[in-house]
Every structure is written in structure tokens, then in C-alpha cells.
PDB file of C-alpha atoms in Angstrom:
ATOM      1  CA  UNK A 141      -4.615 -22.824  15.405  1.00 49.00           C
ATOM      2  CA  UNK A 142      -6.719 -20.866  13.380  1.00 54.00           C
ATOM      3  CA  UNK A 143      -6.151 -21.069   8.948  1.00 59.00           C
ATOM      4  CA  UNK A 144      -6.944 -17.556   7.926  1.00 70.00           C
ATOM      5  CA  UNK A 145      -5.846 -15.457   5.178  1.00 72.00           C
ATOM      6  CA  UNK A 146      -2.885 -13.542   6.719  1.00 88.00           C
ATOM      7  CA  UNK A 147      -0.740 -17.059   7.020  1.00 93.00           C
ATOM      8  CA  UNK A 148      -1.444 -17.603   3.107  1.00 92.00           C
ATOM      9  CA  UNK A 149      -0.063 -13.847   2.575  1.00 93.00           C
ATOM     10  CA  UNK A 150       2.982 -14.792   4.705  1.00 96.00           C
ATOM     11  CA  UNK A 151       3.643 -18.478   2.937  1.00 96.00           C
ATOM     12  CA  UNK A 152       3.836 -15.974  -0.053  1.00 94.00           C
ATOM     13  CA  UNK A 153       6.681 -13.955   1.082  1.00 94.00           C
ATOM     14  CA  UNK A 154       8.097 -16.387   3.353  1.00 95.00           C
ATOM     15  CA  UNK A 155       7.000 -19.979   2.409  1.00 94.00           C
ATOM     16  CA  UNK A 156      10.654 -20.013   0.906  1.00 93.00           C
ATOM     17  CA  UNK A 157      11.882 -20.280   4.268  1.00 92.00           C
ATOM     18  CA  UNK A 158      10.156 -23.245   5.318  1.00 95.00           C
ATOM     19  CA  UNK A 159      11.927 -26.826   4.387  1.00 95.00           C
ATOM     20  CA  UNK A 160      10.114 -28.659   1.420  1.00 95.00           C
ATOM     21  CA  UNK A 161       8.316 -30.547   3.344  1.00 96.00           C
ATOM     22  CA  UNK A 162       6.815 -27.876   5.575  1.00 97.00           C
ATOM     23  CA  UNK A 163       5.978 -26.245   2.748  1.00 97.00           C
ATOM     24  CA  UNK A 164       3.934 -28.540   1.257  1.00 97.00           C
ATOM     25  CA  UNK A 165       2.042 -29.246   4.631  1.00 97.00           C
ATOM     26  CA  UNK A 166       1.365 -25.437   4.693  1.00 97.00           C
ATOM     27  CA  UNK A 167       0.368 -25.155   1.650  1.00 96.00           C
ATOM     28  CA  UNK A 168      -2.583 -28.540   1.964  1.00 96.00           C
ATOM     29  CA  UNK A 169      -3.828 -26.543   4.804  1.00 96.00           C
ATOM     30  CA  UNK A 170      -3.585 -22.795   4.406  1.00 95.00           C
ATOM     31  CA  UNK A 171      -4.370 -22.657   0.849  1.00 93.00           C
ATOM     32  CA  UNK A 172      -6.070 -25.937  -0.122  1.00 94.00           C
ATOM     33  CA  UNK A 173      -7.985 -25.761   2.841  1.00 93.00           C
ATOM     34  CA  UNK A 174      -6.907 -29.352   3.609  1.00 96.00           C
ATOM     35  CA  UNK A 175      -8.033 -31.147   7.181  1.00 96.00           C
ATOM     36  CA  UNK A 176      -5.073 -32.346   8.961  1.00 97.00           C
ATOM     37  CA  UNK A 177      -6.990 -35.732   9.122  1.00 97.00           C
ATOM     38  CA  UNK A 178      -6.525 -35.060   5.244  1.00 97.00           C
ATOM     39  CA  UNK A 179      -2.972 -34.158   4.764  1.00 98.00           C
ATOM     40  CA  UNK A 180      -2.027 -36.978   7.757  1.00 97.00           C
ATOM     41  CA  UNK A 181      -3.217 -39.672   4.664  1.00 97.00           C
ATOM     42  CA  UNK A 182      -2.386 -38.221   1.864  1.00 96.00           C
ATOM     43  CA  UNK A 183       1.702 -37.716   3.037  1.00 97.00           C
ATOM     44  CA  UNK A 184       1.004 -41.103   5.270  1.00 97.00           C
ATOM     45  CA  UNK A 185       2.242 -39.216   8.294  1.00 97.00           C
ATOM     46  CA  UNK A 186       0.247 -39.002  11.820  1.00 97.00           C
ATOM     47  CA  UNK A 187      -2.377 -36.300  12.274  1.00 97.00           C
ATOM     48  CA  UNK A 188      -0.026 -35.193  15.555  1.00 97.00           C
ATOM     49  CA  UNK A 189       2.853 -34.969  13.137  1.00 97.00           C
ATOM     50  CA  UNK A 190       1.001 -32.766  10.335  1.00 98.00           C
ATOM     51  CA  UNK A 191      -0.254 -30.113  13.374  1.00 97.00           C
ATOM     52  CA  UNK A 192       3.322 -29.930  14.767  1.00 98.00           C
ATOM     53  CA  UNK A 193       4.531 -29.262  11.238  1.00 98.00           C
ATOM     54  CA  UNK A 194       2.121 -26.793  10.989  1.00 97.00           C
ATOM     55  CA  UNK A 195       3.050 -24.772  14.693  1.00 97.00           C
ATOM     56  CA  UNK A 196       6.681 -25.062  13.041  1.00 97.00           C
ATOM     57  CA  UNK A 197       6.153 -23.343   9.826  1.00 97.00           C
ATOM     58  CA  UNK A 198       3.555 -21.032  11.731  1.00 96.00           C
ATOM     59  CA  UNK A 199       6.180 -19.431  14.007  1.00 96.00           C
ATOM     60  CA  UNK A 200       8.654 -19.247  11.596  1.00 95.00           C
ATOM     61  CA  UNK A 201       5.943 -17.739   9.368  1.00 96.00           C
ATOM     62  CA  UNK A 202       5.266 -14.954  12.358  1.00 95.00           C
ATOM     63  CA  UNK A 203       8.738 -14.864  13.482  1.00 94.00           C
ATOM     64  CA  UNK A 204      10.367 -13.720   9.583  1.00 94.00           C
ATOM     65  CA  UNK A 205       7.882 -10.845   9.204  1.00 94.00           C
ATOM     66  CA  UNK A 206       8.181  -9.604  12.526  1.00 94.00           C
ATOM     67  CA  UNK A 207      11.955  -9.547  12.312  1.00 93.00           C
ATOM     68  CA  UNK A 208      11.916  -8.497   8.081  1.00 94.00           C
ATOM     69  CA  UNK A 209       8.414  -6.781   7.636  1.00 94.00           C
ATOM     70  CA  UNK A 210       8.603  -7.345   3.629  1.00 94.00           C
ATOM     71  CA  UNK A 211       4.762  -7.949   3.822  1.00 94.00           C
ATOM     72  CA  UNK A 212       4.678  -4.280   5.419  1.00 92.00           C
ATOM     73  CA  UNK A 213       6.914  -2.457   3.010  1.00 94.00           C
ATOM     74  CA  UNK A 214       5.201  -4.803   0.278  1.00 94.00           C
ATOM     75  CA  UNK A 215       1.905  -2.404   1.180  1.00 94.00           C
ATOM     76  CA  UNK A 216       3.956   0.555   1.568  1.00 94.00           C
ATOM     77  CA  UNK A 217       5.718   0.168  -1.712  1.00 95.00           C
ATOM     78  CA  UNK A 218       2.154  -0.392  -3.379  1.00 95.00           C
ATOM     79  CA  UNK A 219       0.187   2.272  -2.119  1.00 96.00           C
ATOM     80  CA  UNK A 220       3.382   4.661  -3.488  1.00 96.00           C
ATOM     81  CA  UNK A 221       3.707   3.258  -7.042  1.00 97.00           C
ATOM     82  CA  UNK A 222      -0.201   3.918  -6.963  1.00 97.00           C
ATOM     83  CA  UNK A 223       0.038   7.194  -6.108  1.00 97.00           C
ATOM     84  CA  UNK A 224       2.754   8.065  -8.024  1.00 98.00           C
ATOM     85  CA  UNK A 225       1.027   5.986 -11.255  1.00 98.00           C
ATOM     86  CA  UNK A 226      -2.311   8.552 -10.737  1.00 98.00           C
ATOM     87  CA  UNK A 227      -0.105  11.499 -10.220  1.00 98.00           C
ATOM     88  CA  UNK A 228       1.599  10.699 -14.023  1.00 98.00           C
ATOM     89  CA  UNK A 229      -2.398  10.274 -15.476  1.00 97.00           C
ATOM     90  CA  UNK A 230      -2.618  13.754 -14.239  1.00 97.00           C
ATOM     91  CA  UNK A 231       0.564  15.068 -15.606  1.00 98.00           C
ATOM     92  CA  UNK A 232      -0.524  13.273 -19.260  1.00 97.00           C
ATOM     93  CA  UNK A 233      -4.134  14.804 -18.867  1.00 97.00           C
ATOM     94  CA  UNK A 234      -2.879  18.338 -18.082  1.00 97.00           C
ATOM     95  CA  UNK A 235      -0.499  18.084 -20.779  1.00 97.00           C
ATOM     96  CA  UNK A 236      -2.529  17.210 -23.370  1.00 96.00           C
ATOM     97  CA  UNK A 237      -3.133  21.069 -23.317  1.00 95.00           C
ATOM     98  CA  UNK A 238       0.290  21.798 -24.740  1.00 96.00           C
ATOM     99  CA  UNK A 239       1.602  18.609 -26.220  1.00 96.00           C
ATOM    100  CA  UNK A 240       5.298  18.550 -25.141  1.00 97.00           C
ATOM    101  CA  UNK A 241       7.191  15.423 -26.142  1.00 97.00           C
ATOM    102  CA  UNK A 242       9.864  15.647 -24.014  1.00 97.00           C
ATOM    103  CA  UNK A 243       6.834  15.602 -20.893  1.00 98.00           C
ATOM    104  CA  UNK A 244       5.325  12.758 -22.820  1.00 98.00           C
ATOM    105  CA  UNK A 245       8.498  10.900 -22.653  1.00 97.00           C
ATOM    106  CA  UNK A 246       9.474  11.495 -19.555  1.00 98.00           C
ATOM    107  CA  UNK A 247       5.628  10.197 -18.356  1.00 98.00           C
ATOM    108  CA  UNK A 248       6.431   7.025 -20.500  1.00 98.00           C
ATOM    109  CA  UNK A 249       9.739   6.495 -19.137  1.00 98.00           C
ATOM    110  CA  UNK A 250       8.396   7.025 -15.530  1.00 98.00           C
ATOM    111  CA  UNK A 251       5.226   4.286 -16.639  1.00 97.00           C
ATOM    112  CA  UNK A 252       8.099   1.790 -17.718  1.00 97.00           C
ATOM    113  CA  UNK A 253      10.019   1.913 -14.709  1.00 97.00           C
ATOM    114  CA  UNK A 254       6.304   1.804 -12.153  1.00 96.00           C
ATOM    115  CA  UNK A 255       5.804  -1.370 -14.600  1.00 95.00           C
ATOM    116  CA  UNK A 256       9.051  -2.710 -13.711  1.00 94.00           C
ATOM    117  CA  UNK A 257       8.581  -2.137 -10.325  1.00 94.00           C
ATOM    118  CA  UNK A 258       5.323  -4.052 -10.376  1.00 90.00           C
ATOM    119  CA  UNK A 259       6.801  -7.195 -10.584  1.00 87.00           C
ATOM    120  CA  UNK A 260       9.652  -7.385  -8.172  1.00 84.00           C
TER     121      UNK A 260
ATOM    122  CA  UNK B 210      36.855 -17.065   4.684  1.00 48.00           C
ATOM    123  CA  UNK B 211      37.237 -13.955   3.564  1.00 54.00           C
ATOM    124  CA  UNK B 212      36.490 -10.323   4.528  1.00 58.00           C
ATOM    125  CA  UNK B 213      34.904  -8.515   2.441  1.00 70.00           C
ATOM    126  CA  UNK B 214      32.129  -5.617   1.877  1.00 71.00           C
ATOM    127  CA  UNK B 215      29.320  -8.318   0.407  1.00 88.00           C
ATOM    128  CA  UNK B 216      28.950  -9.805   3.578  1.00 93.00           C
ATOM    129  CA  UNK B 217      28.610  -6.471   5.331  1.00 92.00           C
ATOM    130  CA  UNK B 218      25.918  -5.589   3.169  1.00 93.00           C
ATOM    131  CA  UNK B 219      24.186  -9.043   3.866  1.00 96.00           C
ATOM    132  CA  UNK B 220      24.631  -8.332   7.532  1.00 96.00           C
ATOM    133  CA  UNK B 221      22.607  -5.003   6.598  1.00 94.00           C
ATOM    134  CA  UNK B 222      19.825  -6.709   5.108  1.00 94.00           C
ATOM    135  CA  UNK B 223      19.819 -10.075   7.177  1.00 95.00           C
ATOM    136  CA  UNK B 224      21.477  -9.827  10.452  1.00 94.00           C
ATOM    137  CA  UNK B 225      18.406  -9.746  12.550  1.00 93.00           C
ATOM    138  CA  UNK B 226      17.863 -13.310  11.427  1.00 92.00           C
ATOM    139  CA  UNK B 227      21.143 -14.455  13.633  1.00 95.00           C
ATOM    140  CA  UNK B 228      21.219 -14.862  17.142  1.00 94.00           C
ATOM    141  CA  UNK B 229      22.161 -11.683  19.179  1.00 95.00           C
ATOM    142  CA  UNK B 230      25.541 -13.175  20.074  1.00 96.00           C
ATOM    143  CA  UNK B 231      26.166 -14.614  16.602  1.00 97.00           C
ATOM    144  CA  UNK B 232      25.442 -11.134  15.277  1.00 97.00           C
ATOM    145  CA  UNK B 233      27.404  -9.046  17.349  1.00 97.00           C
ATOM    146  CA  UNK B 234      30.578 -11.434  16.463  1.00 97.00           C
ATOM    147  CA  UNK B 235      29.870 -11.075  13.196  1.00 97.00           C
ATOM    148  CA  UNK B 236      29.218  -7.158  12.934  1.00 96.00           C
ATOM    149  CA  UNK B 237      33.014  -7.522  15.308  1.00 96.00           C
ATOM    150  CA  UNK B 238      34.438  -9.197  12.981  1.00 96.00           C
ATOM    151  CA  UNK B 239      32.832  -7.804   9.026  1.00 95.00           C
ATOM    152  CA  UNK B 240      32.038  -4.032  10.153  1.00 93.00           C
ATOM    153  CA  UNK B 241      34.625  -3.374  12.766  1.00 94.00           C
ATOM    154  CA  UNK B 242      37.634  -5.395  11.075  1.00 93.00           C
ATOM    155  CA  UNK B 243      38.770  -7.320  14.598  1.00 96.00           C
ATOM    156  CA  UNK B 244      40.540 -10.455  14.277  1.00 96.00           C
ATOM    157  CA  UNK B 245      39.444 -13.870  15.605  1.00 97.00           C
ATOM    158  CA  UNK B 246      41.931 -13.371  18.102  1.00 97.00           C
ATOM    159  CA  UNK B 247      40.926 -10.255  19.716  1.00 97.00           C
ATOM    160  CA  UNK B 248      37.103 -11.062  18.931  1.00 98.00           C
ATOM    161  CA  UNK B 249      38.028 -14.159  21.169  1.00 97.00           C
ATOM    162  CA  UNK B 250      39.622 -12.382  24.206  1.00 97.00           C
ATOM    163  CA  UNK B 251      36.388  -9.984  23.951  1.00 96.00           C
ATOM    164  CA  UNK B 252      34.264 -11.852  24.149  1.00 96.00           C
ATOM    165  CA  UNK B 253      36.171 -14.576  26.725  1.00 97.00           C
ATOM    166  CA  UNK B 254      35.423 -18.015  24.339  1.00 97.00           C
ATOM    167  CA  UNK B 255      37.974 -19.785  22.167  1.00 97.00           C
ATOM    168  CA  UNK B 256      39.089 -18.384  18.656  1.00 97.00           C
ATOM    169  CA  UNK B 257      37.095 -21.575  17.130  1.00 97.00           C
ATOM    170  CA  UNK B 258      34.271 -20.403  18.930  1.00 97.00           C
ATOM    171  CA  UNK B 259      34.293 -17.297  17.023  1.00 98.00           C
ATOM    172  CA  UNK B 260      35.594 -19.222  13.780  1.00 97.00           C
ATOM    173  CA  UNK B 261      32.392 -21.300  14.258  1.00 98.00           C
ATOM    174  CA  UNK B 262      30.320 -18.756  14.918  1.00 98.00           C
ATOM    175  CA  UNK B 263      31.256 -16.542  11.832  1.00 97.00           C
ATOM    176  CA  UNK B 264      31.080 -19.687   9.410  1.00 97.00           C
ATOM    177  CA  UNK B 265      27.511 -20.578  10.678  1.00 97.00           C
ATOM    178  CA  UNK B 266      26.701 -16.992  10.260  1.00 97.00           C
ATOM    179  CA  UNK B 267      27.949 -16.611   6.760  1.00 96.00           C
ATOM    180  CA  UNK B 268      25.437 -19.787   5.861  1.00 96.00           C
ATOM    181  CA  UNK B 269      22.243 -18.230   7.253  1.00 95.00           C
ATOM    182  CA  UNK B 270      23.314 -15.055   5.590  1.00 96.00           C
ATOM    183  CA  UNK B 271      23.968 -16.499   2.102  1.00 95.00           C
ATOM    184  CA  UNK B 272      21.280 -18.658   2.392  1.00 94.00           C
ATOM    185  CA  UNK B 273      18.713 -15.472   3.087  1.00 94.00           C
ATOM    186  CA  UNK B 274      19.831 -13.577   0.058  1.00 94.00           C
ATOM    187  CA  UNK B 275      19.899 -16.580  -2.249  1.00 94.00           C
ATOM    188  CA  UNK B 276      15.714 -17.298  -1.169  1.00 93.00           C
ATOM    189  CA  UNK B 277      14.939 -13.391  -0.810  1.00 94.00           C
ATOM    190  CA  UNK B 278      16.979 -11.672  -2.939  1.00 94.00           C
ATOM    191  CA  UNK B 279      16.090  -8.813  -0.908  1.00 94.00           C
ATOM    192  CA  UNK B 280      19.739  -6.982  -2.014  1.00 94.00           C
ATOM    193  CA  UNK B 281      18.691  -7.989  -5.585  1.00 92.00           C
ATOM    194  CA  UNK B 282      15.210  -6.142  -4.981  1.00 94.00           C
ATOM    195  CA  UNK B 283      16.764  -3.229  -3.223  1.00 94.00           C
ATOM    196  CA  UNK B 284      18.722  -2.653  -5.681  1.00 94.00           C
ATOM    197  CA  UNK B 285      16.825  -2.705  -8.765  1.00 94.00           C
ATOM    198  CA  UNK B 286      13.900  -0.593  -6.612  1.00 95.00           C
ATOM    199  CA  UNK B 287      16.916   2.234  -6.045  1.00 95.00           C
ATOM    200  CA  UNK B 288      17.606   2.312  -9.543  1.00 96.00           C
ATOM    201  CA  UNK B 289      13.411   2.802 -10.543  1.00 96.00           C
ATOM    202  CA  UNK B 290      13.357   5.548  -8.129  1.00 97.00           C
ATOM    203  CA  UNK B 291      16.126   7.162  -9.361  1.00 97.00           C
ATOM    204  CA  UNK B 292      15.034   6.899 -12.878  1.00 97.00           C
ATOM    205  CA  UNK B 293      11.748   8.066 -11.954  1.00 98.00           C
ATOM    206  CA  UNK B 294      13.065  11.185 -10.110  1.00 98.00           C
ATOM    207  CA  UNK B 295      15.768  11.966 -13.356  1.00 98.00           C
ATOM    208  CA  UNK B 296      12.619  11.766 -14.749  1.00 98.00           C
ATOM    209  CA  UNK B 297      10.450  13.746 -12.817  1.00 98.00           C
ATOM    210  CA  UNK B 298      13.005  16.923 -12.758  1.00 97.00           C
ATOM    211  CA  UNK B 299      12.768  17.199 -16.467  1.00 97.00           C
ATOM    212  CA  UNK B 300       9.209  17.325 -16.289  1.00 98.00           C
ATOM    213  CA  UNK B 301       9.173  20.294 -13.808  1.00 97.00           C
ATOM    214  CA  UNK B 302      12.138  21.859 -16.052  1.00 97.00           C
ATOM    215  CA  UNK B 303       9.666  21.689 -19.267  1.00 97.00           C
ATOM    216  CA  UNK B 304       6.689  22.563 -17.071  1.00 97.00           C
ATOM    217  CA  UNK B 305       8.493  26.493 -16.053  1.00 96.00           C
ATOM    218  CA  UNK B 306       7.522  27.457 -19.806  1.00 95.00           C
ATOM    219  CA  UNK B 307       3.773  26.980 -19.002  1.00 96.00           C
ATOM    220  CA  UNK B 308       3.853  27.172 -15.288  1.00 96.00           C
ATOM    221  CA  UNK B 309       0.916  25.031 -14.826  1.00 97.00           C
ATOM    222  CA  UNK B 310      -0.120  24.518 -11.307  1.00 97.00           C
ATOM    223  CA  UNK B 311      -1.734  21.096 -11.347  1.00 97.00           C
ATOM    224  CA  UNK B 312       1.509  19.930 -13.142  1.00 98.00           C
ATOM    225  CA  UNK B 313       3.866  21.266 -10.389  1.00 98.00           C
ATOM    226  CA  UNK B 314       1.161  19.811  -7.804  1.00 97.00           C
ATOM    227  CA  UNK B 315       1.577  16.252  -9.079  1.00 98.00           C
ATOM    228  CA  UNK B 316       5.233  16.332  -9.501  1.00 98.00           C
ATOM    229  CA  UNK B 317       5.325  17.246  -6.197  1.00 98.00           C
ATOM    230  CA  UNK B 318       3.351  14.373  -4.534  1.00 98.00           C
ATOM    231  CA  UNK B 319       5.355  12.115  -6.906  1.00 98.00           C
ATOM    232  CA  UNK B 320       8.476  13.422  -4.812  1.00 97.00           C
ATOM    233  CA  UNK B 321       6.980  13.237  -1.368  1.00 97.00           C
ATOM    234  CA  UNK B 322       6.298   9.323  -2.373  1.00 97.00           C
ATOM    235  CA  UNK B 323       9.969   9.132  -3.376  1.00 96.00           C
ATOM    236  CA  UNK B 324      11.142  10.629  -0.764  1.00 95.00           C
ATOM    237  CA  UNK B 325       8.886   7.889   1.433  1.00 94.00           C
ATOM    238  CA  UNK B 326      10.094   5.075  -0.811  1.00 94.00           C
ATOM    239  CA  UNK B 327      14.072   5.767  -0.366  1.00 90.00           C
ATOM    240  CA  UNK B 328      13.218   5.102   3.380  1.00 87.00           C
ATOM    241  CA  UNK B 329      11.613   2.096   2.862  1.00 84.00           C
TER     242      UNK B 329
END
């Protein structure tokens, strides 16, 4: 069992998944950098109990992007908005030349909608 | 328990989170229209077998969308990309009056990256 940070990226997407309980566990360990010695006193569980909570939440950490792959698309979906985001900065550069609103608004419109798309 | 087109787009999204067996029941019964009955002599178990089945399906699918929201997502990502391509078009419309090049370049990568993105 090795904490590292592609189980922190999946408890991101998938940490949802897990039961509350799991999820806290996770969460002391993979991104508190907790000791299970740590975690076993702080929830006043055993240490044996914290690392099988941990295997748990692990394979059904593994098991949800391996069947869903949001994590993949998540980079797909990035490295597109950024292309498409320094393709606009082109179109506004070049167009600077000639000054036509209705490009202007359309590269403002497309700007809203890559903002929008940030977030979800 | 109802029928109806929702749950065939959460078997879409989510049905590789059922079992095999629970899934093909469920794509019997929500994509193909069969009834319990005839999903039962199928399959040779008992029509509560299949009742049970779809009900335990119908929770894991429910339960998916309502900690994902990956239909939610989809959805407002298809809309962006559509806006962004409405978008796009009127800038190569307004862009035949100057016929710039590095203009048509860029709005050409920015379709290549929709065209990866609808995939997605």
C-alpha cells in the first residue's frame, strides 16, 4: 500500500463514492498524510481496521475509474478547452487588424462558455 | 416502477457499475421493453428475481447520477460546445470578407477539438 498522488486525484472524482466513514479515513491518509497508527487513535478504531478501510476505498477508488474514466476525459476535456482558449487569443490578435464586432463578440461569447466549462 | 426513457439514459451513463447479469436484465427490461414475465422465462429465474434485480438496479443507478451528476455535466458540456461551434461559424462567415489565413487556421483547430470533445 503505497499513498501517492494518483489516489488523492481519484478521492477527488470519486471520494463521493466511498461511505462517510471511508472517506474520512482516506482522506487522514492520502491527503493529510496521516500514519495509520495516527488515524487508528484519533477515530479510536484498530490500526488493522484503518488499513482494511483503506484496501476498501482503494479498490473502489481503482475499480470506478477503470470502469468510468472521468479522470481521463477530465485531461482530455482540459487539454481541448486549452487549445481551443489559445486558438480564440489568436483569432482576437489577428483581428485586431480589422476590428469587426460581430468577431469580437463571437470570441467573447466563445470565452464565456470555455469559462463555464471550467468549472464543471 | 415505471418505464421510462430517464432510466435508459442512466443505464447509458452508469450501467457498467451493475453486475453483468443485473445489467443485461435491466437493458431487457428499459431498452428492449420485455416484461418481467418473459425477462423471467429468458433468463430461467423467478419474475421476483427479475423484480429484485431491476429495483436494486434502479438504486445504484439513481444513486450514481445523484453523486456524479455525470448526465447533468454531459449535458451542460453539449450545450458549451454547441454554443461555441454557433459561434465559431459566424466567425468564419465574417472572416470570407478578409479571407485571412491565420483566422481560418484557428477556427479550424477549434473544430477538430470539437469534433474530439463530442466524442468524449
Amino acid at each position: 500500500m503505497s499513498k501517492n498522488l494518483e489516489i488523492s486525484k481519484l478521492l477527488d472524482f470519486y471520494g463521493i463514492l466511498l461511505t462517510d466513514k471511508q472517506r474520512e479515513i482516506a482522506e487522514y491518509y492520502y491527503n493529510d498524510d496521516l500514519s495509520l497508527g495516527e488515524i487508528a487513535e484519533n477515530l479510536d478504531i484498530s490500526r488493522q481496521g484503518v488499513r482494511d478501510s483503506i484496501k476498501r476505498s482503494e479498490t473502489v477508488l481503482f475499480e470506478a475509474e477503470e470502469k468510468l474514466s472521468l479522470i481521463g476525459k477530465s485531461e482530455i476535456l482540459k487539454n481541448s478547452l486549452e487549445a481551443i482558449k489559445r486558438n480564440i487569443t489568436a483569432i482576437s490578435v489577428e483581428n485586431e487588424m480589422y476590428n469587426n464586432s460581430a468577431i469580437s463578440h463571437s470570441t467573447e461569447k466563445i470565452l464565456n462558455e470555455l469559462e463555464k466549462l471550467s468549472e464543471i
